[in-house]
Coordinates of N, CA, C and O in Angstrom, one line a residue:
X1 N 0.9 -1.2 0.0 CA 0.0 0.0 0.0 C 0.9 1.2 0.0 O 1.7 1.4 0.9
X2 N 0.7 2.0 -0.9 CA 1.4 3.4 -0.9 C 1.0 4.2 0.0 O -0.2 4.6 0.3
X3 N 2.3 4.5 0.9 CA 2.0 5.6 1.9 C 3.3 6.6 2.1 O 4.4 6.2 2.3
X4 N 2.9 7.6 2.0 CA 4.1 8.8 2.3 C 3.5 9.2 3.5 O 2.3 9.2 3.7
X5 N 4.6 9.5 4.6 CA 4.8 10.2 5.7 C 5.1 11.5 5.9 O 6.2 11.8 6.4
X6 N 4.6 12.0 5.6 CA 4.2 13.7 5.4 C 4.1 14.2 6.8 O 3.7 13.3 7.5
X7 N 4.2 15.3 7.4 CA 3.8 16.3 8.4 C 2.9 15.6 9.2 O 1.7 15.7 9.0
X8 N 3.5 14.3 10.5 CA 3.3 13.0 10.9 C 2.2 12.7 10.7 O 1.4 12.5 11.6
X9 N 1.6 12.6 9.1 CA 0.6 11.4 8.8 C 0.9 10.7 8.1 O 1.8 11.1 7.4
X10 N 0.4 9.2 7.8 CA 0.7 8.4 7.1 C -0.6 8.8 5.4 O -1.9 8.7 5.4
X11 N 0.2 9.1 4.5 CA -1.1 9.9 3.9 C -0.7 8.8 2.8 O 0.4 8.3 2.6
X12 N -2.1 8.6 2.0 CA -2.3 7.2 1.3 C -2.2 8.0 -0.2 O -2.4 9.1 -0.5
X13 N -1.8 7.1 -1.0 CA -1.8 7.5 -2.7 C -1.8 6.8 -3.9 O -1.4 5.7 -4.1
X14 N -2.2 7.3 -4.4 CA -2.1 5.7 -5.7 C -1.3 7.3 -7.2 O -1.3 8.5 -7.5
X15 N -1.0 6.3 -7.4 CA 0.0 7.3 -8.7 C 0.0 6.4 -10.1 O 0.5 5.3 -10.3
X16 N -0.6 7.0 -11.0 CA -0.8 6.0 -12.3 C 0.6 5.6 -13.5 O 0.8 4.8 -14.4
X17 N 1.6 6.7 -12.6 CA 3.2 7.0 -13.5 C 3.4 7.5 -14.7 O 2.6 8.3 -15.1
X18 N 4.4 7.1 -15.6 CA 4.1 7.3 -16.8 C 4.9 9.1 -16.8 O 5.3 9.7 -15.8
X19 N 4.9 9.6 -18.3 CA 5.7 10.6 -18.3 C 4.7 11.9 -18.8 O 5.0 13.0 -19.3
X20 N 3.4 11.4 -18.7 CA 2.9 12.6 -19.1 C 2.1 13.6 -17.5 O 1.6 13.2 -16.5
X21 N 2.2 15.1 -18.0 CA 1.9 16.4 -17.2 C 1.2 15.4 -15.9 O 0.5 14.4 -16.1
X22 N 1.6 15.7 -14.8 CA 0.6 15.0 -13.4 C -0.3 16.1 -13.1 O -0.2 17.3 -13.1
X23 N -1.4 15.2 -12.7 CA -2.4 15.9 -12.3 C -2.9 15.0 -11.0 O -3.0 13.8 -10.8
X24 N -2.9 16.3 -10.3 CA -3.3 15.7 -8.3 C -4.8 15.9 -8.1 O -5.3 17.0 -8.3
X25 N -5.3 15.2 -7.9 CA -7.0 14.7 -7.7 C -7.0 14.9 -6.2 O -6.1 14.4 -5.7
X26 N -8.2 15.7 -5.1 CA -8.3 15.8 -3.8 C -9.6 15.6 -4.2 O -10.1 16.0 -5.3
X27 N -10.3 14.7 -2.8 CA -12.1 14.2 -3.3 C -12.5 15.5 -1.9 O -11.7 16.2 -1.3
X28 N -13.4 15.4 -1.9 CA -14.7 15.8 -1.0 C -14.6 15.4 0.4 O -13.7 14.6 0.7
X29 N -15.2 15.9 1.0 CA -15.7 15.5 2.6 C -16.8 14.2 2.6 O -18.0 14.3 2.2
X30 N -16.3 13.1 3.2 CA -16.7 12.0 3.6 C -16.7 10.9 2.1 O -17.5 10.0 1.9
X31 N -15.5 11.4 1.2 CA -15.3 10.5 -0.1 C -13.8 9.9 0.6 O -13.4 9.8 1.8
X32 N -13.0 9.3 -0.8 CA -11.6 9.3 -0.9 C -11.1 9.1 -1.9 O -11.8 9.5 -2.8
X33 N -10.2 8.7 -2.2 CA -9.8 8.9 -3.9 C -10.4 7.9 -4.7 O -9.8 7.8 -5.8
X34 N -11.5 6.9 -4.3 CA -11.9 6.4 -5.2 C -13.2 6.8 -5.7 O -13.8 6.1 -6.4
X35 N -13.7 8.3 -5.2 CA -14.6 9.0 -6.2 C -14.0 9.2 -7.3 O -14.8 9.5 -8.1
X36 N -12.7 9.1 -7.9 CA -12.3 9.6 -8.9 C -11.6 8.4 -10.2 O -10.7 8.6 -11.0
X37 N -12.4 7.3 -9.8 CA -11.9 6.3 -10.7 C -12.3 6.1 -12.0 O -11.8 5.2 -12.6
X38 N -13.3 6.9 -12.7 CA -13.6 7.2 -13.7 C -12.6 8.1 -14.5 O -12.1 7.8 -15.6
X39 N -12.3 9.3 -13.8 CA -11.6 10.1 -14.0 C -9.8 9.3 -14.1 O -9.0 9.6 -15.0
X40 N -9.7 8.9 -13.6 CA -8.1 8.5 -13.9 C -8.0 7.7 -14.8 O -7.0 7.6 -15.4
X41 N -9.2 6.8 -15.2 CA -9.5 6.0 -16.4 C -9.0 6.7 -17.9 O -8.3 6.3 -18.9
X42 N -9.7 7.8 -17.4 CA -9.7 8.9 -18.7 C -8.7 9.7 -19.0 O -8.5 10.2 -20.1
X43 N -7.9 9.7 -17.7 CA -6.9 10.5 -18.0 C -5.5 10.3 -17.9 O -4.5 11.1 -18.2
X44 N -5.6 8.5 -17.4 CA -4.4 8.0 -17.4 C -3.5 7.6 -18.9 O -2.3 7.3 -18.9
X45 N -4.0 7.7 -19.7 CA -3.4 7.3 -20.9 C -2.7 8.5 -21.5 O -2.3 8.4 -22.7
X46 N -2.6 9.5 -21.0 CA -2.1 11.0 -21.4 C -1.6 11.5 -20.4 O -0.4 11.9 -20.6
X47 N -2.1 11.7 -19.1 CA -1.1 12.2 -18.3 C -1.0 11.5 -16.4 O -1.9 10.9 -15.9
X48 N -0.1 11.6 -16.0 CA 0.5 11.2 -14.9 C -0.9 11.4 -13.6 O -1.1 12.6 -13.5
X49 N -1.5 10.8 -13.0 CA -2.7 11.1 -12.0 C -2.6 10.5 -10.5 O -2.3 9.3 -10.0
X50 N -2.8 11.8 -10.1 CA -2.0 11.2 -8.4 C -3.5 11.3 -7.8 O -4.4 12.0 -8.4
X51 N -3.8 10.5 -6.7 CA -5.0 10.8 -6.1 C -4.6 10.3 -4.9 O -3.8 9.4 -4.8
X52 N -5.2 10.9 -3.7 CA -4.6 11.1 -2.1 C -5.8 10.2 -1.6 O -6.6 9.6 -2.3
X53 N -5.7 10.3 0.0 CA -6.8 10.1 0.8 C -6.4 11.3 2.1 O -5.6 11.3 3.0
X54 N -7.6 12.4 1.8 CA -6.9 13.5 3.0 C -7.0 13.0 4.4 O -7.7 12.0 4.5
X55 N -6.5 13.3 5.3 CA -6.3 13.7 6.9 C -7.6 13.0 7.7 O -8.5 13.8 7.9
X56 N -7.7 11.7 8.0 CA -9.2 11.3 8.2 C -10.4 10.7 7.3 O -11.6 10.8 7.4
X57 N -9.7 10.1 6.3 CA -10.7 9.8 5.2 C -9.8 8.9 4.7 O -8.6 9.0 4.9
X58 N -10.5 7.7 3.8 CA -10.2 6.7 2.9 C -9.0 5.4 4.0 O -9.3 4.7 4.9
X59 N -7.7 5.6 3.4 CA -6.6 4.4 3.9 C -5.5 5.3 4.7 O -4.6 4.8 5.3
X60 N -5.7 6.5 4.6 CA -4.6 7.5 5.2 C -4.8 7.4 6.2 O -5.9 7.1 6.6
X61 N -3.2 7.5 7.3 CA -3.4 6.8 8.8 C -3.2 8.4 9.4 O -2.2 9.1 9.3
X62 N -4.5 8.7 10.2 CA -4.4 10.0 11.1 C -4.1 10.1 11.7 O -4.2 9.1 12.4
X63 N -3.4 11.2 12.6 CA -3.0 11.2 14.3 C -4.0 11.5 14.8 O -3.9 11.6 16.1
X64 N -5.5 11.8 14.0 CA -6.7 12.1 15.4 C -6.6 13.3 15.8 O -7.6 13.9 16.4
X65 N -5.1 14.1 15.4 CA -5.5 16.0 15.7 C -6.6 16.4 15.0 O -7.0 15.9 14.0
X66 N -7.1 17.3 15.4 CA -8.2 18.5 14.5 C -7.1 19.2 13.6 O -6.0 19.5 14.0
X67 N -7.6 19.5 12.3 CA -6.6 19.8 11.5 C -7.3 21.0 10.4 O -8.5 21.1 10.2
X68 N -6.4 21.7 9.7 CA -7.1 23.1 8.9 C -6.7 22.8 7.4 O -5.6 22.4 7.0
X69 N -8.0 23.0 6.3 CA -7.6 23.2 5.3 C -6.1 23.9 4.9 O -5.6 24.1 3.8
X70 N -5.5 24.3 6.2 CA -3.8 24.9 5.4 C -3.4 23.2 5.3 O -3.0 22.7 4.2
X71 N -3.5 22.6 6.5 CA -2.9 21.4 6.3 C -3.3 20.3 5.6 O -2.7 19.2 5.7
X72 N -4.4 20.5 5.0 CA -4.3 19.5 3.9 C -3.6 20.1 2.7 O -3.2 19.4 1.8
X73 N -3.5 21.2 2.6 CA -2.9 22.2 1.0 C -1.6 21.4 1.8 O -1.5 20.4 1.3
X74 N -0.7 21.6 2.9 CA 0.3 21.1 3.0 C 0.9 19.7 3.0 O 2.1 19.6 3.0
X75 N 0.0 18.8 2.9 CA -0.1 17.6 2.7 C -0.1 17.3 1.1 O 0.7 16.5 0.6
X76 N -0.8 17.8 0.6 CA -0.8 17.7 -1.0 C 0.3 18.6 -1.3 O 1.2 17.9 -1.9
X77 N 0.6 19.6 -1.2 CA 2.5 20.4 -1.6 C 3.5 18.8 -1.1 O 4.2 18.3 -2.0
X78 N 3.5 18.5 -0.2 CA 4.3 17.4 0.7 C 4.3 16.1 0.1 O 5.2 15.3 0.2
X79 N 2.9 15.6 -0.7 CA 3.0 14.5 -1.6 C 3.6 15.0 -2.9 O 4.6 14.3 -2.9
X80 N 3.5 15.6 -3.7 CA 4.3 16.3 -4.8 C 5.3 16.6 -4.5 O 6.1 16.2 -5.4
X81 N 5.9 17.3 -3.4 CA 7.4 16.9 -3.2 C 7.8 15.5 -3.3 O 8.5 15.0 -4.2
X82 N 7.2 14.9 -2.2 CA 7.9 13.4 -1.9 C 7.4 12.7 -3.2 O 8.2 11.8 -3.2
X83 N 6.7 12.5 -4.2 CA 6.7 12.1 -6.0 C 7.7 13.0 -6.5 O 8.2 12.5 -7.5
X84 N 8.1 14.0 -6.4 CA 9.1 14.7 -7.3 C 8.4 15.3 -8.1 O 8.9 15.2 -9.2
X85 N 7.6 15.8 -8.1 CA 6.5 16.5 -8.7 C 6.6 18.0 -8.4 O 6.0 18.5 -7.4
X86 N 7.7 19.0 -9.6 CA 7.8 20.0 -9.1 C 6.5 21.2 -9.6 O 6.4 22.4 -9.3
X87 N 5.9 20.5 -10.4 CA 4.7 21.9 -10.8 C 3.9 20.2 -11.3 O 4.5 19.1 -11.6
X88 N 2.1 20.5 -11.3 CA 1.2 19.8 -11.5 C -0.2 20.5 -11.7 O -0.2 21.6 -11.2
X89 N -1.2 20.2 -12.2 CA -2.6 21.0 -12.2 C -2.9 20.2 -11.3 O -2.3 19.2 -10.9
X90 N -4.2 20.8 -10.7 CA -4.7 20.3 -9.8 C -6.5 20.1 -10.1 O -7.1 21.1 -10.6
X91 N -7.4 18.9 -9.7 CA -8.6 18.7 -9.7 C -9.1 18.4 -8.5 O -9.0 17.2 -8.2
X92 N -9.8 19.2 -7.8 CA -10.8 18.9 -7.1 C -12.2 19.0 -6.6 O -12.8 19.8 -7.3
X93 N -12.9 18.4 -5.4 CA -14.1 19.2 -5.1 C -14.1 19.4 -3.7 O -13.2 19.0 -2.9
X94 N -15.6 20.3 -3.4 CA -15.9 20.4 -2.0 C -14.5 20.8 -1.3 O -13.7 21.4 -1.9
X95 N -14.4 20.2 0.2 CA -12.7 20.7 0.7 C -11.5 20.3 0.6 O -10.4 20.6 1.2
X96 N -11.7 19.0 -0.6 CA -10.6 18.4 -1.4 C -9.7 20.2 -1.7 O -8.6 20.5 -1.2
X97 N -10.5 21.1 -2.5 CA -10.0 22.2 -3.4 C -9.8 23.0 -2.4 O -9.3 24.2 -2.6

């Protein structure tokens, strides 16, 4: 199971590889990245598609703090670092974005 250890969480990821532009997928409140399995379907044959599980949701292992939309933008900056992912578009919804 893919897990980066980011800003002490164990934050979950699935990465489709490959050498085309990456695009980082964040789902919704009470989803996880497999709302977006259509979408990577679609977009894996062209470009690189990372999809998370934020801070309390999906396979990502929480510490149970209360935590602020800065820290999930920091968690998503923190997976793109740790992929080597120095610039990416980004798709999301609800407080995925």
């Amino acid at each position: 199971m893919p897990i980066a250890e980011l800003n002490g969480q164990g934050i979950y990821f699935e990465d489709s590889g490959g050498n085309g532009r990456p695009i980082i997928l964040g789902h919704g409140f009470l989803m996880d990245h497999r709302m977006f399995d259509a979408q990577v379907a679609a977009l894996a044959p062209e470009f690189r598609v990372i999809r998370w599980d934020a801070r309390g949701f999906g396979q990502t292992r929480w510490d149970g703090k209360p935590f602020t939309p800065w820290d999930s933008a920091a968690d998503c900056v923190g997976l793109l670092d740790h992929l080597g992912s120095a610039r990416s578009s980004t798709g999301t919804t609800s407080p995925g974005g």
